[in-house]
Tab-separated table of C-alpha atoms in Angstrom:
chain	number	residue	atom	x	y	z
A	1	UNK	CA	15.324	-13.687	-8.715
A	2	UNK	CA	18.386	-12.121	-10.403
A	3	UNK	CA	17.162	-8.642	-10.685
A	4	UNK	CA	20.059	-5.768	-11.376
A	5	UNK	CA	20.421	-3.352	-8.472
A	6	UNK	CA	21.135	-0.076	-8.984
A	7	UNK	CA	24.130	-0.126	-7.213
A	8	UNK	CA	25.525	-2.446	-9.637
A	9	UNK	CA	25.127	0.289	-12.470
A	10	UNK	CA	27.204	3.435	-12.745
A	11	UNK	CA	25.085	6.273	-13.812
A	12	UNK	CA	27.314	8.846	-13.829
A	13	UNK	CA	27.073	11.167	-17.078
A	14	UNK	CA	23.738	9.359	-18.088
A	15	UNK	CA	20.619	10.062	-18.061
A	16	UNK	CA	18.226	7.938	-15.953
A	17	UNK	CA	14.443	7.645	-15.720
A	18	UNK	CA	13.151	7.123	-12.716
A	19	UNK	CA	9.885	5.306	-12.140
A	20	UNK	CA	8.271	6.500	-9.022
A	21	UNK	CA	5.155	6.024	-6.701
A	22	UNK	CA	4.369	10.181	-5.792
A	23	UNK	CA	0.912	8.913	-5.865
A	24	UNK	CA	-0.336	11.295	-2.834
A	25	UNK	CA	-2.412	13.684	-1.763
A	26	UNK	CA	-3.150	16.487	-2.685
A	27	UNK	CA	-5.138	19.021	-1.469
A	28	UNK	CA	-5.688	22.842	-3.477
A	29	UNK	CA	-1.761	22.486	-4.812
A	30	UNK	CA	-0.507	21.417	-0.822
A	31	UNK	CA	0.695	17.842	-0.270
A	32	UNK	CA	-1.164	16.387	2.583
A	33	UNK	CA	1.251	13.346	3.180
A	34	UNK	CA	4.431	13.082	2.103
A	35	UNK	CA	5.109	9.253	2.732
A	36	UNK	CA	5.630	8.364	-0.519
A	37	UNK	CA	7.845	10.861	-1.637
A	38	UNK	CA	10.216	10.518	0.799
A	39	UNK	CA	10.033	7.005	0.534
A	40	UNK	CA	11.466	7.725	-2.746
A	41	UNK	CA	14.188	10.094	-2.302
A	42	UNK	CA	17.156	7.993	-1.726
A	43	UNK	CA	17.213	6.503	-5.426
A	44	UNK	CA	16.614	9.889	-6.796
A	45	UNK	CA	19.998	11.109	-4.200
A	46	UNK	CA	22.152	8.304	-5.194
A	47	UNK	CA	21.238	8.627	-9.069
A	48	UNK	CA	22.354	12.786	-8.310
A	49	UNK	CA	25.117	11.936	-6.550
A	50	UNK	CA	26.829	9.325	-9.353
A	51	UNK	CA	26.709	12.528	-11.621
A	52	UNK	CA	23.580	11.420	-13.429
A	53	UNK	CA	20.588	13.088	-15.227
A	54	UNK	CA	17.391	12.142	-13.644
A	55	UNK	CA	14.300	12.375	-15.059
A	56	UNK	CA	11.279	10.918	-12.947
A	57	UNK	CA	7.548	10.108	-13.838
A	58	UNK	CA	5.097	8.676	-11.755
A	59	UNK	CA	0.866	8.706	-11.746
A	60	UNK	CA	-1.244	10.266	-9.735
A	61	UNK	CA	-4.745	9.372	-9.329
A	62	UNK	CA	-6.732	8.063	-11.455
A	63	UNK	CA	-7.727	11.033	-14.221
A	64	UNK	CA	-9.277	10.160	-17.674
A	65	UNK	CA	-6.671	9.286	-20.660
A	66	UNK	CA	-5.776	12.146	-23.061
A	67	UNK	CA	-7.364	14.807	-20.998
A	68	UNK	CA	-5.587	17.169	-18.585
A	69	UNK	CA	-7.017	18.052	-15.206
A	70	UNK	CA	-4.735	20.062	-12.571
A	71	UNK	CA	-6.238	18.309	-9.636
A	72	UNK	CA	-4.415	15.311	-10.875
A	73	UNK	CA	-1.184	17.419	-11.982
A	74	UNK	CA	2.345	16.291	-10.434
A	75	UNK	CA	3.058	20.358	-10.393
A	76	UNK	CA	3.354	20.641	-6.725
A	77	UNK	CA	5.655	17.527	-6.305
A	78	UNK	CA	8.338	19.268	-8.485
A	79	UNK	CA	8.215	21.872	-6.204
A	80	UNK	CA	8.742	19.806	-3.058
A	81	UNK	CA	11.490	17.638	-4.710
A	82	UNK	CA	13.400	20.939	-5.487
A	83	UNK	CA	13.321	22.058	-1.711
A	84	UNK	CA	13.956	18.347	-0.802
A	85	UNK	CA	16.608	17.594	-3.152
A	86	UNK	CA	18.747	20.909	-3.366
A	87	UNK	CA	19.090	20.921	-6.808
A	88	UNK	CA	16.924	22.036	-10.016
A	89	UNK	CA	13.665	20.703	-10.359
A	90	UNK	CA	12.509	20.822	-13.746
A	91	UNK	CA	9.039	20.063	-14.386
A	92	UNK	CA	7.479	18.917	-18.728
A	93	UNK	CA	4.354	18.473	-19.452
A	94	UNK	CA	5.150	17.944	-23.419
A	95	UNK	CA	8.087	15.098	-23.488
A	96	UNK	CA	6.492	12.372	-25.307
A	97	UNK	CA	7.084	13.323	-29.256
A	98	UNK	CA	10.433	15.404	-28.914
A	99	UNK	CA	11.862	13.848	-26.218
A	100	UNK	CA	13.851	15.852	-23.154
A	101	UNK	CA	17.100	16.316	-21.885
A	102	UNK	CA	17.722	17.042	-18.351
A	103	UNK	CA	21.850	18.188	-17.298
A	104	UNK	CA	24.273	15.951	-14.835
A	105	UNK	CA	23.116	17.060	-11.062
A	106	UNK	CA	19.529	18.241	-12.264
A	107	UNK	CA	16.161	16.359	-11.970
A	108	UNK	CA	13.573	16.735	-14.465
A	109	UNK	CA	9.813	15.729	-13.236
A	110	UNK	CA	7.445	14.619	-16.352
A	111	UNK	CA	3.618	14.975	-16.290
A	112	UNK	CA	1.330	12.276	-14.819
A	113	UNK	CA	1.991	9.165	-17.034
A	114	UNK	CA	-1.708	8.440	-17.079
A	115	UNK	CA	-2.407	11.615	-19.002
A	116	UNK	CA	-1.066	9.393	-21.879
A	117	UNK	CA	-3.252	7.622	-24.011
A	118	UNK	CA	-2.382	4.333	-23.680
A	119	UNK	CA	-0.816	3.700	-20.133
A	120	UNK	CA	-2.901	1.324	-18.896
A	121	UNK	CA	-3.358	-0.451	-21.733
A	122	UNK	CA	0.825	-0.807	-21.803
A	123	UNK	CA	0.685	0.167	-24.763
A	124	UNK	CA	4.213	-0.587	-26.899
A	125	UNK	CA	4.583	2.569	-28.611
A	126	UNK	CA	4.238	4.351	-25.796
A	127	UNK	CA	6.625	2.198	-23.619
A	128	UNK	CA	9.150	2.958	-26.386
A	129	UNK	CA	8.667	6.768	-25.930
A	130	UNK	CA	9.498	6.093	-22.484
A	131	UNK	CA	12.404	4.003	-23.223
A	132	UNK	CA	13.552	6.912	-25.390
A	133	UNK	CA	14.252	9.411	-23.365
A	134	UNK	CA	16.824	7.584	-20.820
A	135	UNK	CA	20.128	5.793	-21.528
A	136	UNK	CA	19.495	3.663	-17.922
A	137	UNK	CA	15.670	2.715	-16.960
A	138	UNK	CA	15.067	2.383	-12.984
A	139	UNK	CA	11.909	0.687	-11.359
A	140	UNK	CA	11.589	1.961	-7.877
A	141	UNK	CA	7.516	1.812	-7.665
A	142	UNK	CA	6.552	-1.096	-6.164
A	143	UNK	CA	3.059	0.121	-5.182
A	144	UNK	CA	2.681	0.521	-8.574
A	145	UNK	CA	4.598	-3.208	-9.786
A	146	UNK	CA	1.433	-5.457	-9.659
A	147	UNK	CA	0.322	-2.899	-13.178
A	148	UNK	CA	1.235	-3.865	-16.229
A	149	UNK	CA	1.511	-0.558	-17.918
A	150	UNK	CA	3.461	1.547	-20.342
A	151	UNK	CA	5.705	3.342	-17.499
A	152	UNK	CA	5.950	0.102	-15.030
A	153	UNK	CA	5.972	-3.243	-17.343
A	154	UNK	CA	6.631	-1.781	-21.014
A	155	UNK	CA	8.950	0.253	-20.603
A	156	UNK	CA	11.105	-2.157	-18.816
A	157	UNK	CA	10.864	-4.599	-22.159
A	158	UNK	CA	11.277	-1.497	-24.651
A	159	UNK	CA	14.720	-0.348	-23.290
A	160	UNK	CA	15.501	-4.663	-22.536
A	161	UNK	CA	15.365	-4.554	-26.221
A	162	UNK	CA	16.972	-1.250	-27.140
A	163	UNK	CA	20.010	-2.554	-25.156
A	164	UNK	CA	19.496	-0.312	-22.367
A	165	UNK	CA	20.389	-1.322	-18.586
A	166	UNK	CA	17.435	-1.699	-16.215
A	167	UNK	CA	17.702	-1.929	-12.790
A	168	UNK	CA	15.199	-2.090	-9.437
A	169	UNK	CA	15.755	1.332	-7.357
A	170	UNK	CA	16.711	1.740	-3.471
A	171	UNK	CA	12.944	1.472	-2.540
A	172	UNK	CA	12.097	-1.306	-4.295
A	173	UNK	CA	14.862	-3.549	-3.015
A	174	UNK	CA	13.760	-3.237	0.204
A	175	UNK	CA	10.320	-3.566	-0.480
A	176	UNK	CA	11.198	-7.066	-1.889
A	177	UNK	CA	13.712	-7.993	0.697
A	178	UNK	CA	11.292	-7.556	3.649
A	179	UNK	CA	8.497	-8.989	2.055
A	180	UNK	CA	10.872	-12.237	1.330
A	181	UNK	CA	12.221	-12.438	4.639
A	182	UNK	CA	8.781	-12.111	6.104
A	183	UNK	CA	7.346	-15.063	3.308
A	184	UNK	CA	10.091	-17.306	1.994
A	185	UNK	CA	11.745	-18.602	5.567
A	186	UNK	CA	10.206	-16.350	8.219
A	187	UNK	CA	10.759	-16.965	12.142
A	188	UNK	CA	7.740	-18.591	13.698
A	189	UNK	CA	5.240	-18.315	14.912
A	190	UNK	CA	3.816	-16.158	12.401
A	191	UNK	CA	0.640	-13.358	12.655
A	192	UNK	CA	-1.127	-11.396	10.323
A	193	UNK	CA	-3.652	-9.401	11.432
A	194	UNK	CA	-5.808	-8.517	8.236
A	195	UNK	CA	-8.841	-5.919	8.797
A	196	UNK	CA	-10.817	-4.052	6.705
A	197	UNK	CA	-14.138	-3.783	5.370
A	198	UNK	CA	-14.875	-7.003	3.405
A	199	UNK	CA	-13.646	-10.319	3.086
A	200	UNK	CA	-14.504	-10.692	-0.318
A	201	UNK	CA	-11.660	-8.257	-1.290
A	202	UNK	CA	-9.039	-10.322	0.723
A	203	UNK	CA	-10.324	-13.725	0.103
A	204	UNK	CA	-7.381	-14.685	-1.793
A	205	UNK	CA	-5.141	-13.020	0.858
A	206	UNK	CA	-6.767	-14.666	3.309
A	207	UNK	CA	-6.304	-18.208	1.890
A	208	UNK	CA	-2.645	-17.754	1.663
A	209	UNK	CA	-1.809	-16.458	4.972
A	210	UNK	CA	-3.904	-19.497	5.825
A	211	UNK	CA	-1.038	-21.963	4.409
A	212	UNK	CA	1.630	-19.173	5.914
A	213	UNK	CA	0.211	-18.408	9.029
A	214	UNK	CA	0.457	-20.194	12.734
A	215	UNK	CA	-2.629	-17.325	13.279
A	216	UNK	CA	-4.487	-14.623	11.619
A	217	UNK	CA	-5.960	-11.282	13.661
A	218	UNK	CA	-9.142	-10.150	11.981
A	219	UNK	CA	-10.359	-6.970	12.193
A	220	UNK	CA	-13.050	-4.210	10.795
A	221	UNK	CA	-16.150	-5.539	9.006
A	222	UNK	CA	-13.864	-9.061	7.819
A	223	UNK	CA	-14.118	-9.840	11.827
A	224	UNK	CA	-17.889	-9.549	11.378
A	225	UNK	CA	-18.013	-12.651	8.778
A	226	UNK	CA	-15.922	-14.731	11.024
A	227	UNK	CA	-17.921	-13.857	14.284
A	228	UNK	CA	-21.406	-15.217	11.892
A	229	UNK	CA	-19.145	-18.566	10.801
A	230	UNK	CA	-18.299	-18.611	14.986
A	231	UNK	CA	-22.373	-18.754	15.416
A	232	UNK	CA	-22.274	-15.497	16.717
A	233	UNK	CA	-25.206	-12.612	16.141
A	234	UNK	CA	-23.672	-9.462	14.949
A	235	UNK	CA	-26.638	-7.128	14.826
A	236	UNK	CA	-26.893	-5.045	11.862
A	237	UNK	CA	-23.055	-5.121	11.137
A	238	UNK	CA	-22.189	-5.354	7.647
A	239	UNK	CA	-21.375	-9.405	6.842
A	240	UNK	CA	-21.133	-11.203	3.722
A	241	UNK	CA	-22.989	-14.062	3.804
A	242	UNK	CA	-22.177	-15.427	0.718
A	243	UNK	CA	-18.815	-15.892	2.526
A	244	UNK	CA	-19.948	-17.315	5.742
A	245	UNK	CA	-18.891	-21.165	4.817
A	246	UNK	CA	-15.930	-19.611	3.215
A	247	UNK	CA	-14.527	-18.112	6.602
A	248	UNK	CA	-15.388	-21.531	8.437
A	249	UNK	CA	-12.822	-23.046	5.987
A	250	UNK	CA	-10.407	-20.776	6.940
A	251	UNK	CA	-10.934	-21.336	10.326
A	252	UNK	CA	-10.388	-25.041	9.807
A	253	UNK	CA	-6.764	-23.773	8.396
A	254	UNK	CA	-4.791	-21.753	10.885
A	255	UNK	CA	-5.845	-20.234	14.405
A	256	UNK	CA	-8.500	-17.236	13.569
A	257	UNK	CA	-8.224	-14.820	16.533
A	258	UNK	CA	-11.424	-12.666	17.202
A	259	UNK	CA	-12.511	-10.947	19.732
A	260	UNK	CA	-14.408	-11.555	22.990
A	261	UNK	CA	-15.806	-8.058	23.252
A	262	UNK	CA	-16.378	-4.831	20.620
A	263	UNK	CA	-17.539	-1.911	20.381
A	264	UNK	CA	-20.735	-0.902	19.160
A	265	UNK	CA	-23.112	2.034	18.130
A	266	UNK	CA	-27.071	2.116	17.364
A	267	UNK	CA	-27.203	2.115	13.403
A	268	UNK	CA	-30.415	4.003	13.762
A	269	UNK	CA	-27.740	7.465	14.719
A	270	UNK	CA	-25.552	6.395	11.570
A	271	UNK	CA	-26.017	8.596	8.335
A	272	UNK	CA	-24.554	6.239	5.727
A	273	UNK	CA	-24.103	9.843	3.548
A	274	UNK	CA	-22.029	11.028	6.586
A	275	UNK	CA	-20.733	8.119	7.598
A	276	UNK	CA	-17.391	9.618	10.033
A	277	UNK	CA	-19.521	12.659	11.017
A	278	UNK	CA	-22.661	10.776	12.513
A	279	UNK	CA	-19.916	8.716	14.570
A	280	UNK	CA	-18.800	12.103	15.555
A	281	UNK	CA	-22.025	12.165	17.306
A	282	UNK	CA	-22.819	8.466	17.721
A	283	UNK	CA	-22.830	6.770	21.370
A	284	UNK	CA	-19.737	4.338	21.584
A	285	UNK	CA	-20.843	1.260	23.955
A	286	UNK	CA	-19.086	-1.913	24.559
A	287	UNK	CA	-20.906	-5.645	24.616
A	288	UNK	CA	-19.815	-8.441	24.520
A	289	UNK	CA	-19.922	-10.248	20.947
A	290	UNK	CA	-23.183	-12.935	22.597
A	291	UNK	CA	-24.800	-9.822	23.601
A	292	UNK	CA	-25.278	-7.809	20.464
A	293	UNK	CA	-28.549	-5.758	20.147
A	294	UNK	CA	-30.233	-6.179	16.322
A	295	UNK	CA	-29.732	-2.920	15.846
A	296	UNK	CA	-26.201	-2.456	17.016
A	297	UNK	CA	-23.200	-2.056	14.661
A	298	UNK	CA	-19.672	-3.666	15.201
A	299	UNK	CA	-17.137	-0.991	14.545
A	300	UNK	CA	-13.876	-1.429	16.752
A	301	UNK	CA	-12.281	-4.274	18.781
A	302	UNK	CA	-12.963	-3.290	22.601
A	303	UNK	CA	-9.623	-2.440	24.215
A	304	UNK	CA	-9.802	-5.095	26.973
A	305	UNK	CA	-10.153	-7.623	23.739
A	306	UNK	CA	-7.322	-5.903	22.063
A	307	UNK	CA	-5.319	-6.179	25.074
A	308	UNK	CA	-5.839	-9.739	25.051
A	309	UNK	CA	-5.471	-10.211	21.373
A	310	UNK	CA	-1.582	-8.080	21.459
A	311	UNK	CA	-0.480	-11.672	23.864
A	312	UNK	CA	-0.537	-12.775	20.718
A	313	UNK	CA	1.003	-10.452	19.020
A	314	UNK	CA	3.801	-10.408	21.732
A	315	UNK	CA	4.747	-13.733	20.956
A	316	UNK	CA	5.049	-13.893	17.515
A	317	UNK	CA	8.171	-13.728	15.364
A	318	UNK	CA	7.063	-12.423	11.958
A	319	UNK	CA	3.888	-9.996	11.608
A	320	UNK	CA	2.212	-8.793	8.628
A	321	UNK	CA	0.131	-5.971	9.190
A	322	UNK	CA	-2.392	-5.016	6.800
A	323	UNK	CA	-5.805	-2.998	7.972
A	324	UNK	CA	-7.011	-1.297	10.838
A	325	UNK	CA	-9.034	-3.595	13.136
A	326	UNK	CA	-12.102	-0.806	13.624
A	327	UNK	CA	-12.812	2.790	12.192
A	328	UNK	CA	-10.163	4.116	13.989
A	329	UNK	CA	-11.029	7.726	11.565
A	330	UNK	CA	-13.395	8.349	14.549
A	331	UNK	CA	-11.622	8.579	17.632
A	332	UNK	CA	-14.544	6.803	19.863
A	333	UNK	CA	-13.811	3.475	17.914
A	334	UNK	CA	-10.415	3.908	17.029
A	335	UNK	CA	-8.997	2.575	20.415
A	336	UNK	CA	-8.539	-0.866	19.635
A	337	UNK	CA	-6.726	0.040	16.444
A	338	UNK	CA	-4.412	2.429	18.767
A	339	UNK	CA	-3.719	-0.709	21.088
A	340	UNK	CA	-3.078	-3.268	18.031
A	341	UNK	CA	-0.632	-0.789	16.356
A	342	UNK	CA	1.116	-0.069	19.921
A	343	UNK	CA	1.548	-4.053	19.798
A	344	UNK	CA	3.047	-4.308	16.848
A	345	UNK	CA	5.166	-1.347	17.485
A	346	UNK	CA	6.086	-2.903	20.866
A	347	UNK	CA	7.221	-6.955	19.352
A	348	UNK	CA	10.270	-7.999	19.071
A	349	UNK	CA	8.998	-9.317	15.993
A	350	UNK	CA	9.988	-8.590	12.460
A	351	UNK	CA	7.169	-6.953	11.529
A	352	UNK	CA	5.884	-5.210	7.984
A	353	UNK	CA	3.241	-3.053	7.554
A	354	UNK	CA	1.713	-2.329	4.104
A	355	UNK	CA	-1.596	-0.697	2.978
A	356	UNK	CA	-3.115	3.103	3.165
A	357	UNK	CA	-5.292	3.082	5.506
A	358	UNK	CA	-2.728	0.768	7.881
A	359	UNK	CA	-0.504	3.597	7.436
A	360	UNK	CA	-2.358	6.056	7.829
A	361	UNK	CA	-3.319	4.246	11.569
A	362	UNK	CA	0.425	4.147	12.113
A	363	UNK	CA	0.968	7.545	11.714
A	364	UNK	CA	-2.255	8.309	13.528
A	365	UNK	CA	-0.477	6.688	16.646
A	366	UNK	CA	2.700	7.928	16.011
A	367	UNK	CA	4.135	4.459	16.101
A	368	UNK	CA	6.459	4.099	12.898
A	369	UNK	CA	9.457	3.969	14.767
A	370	UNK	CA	8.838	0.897	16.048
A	371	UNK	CA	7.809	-1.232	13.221
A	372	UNK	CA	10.558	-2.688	10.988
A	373	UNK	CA	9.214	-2.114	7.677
A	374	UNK	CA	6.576	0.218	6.541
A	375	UNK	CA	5.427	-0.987	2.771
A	376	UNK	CA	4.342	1.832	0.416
A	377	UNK	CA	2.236	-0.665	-1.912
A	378	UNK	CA	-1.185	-1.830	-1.419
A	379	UNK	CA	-2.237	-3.648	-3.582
A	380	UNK	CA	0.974	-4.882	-4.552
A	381	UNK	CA	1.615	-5.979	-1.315
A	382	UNK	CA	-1.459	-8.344	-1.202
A	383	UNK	CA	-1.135	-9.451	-4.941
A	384	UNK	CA	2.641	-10.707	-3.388
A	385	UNK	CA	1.572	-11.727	0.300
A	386	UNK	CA	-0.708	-14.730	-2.425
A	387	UNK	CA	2.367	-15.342	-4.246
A	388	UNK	CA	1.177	-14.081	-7.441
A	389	UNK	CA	3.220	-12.309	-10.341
A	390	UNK	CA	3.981	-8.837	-10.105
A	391	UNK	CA	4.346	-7.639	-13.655
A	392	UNK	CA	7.261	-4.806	-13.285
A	393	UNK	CA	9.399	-7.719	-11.239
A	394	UNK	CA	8.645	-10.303	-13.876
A	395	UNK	CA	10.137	-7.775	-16.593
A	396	UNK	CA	13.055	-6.733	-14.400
A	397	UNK	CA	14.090	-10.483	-13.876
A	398	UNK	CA	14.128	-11.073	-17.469
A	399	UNK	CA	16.418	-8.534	-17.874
């Protein structure tokens, strides 16, 4: 790819929008996790510190076109940038017909992009309001680069044919420079350990790890599928069998690891309306995976299988880490998650991590430190783990 860096581009006495990922939560106006923000900081610093004008717009959520709602308001994130950044934090709700102007030094937040009618559609006029209010356009949202919409794709092709410089940020240069060195030529043997609740939503994933892979760690209710297609009984755990023959393909493909032993609770105690709370209060029990009761539900790796599994993990050269191997949420069947992140943390490996709810295991077990890259995409990261197109990075390298 010959994507523009912004460190190629001098900024200084322009203004630049930014295109950001402050997709987080929010709780009653309070920030709950600040990941992504900070994850975004640096190309808002080194756009300040070249003397230029930032402006910065991002989504948030997932609120109906054309209509305000504050729960899905960027408000709050203005204020954190401004104690973040040091400087003035403006925040404009009204910049799409009249434009904005923002001084050299000063950062100027915009409304949630997908209050506009016609985001997700991409639609051209709005890219071109976009592309309007900056002299330099910079993509830094990769969790947001597999969408092609007004503020990620269009815009990039309204200021490519206004003339205007675009560039990929700080955040997503690394993004794409781990994810290459961990795909294009990676050290062997390779790992992915891929949990999560289905395997129909990382079927494709799943196929082209296969081709990537020297072995693939399966976790959460995806395990379950691939225990049935092992001929094993897993009670009432959730399965797909549509998928059954599907995972005995795989298998054929690269070396499945799955466990010898889980753990397990009665689904009778499990209130699918209150599904964390009744495992609160559920009875945690290890079996074996030949000695499941019908009425017994997989929901974590047993730690003396995890153990065994992180050998693996140990060894390997490159790891790609996407979903918790059990519902680590609940502390009583969140152990073998604790012991697979610990594992990862612990390689020697070059190892990336990508997905919420991986993260959000990470930071559970306080074990960022020790993995190399943490991803801020999800799906993003899967859509280029399978090699396809991301829309944003198509645009930029036509630039």
């Amino acid at each position: 790819m010959s994507i523009i860096h912004l460190s190629e581009l001098d900024p200084s006495g322009k203004t630049v929008l930014i295109r950001e990922d402050l997709n987080v939560p929010i709780k009653d106006g309070v920030i709950t996790s600040d990941v992504r923000i900070q994850a975004a900081l640096p190309t808002i610093k080194a756009c300040l510190d070249k003397g230029a004008g930032v402006i910065v717009c991002s989504h948030l959520g997932r609120p109906t076109e054309g209509q305000y709602e504050s729960k899905y308001s960027l408000a709050p994130i203005a204020t954190y940038l401004a104690d973040k950044l040091g400087v003035n934090v403006g925040f404009c709700a009204d910049y799409l017909d009249d434009g904005v102007s923002v001084q050299a030094g000063h950062v100027l937040l915009l409304e949630n992009v997908r209050f506009n009618v016609g985001e997700k559609q991409n639609s051209p006029k709005l890219a071109k309001q976009y592309a309007n209010l900056c002299d330099i356009f910079v993509m830094d949202a990769f969790g947001s680069a597999h969408r092609a919409q007004a503020s990620t794709e269009g815009v990039i092709r309204a200021c490519i044919a206004d003339g205007k410089p675009v560039c990929a940020g700080n955040l997503l240069t690394a993004e794409l420079d781990a994810l290459s060195k961990a795909l294009d030529n990676p050290a062997r043997p390779v790992l992915s350990i891929v949990g999560g609740s289905k395997v129909s939503t990382k079927l494709d994933v799943l196929n082209s790890l296969a081709t990537l892979c020297d072995a693939i760690l399966v976790g959460g209710g995806i395990a379950n599928t691939f225990l049935v297609a092992a001929g094993k009984n897993v009670g009432a755990s959730l399965y797909e069998a549509n998928l059954v023959d599907t995972a005995r393909t795989i298998m054929t493909q690269t070396n499945i690891l799955l466990p010898t032993h889980v753990v397990v609770a009665d689904s009778t105690q499990i209130d699918p309306d209150d599904f964390l709370g009744s495992l609160a209060r559920a009875d945690a029990t290890i079996r074996s995976v030949d000695e499941i009761g019908e009425n017994e539900m997989i929901l974590d790796i047993a730690p003396q299988s995890a153990a065994e599994l992180s050998r693996h993990i140990k060894a390997a050269k490159t790891i790609l880490f996407n979903g918790p191997v059990g519902v680590f949420e609940a502390d009583a069947f969140g152990q073998g998650t604790a012991i697979i992140c610990q594992a990862v943390a612990d390689s020697d490996g070059f190892s990336i991590a990508g997905g919420g709810d991986t993260l959000a295991a990470i930071d559970k077990y306080g074990v960022a430190d020790g993995i190399d890259y943490l991803s801020t995409g999800g799906g993003a990261f899967l859509e280029f783990v399978q090699g396809k197109p991301l829309p944003a990075i198509v645009a930029l390298d036509a630039s």
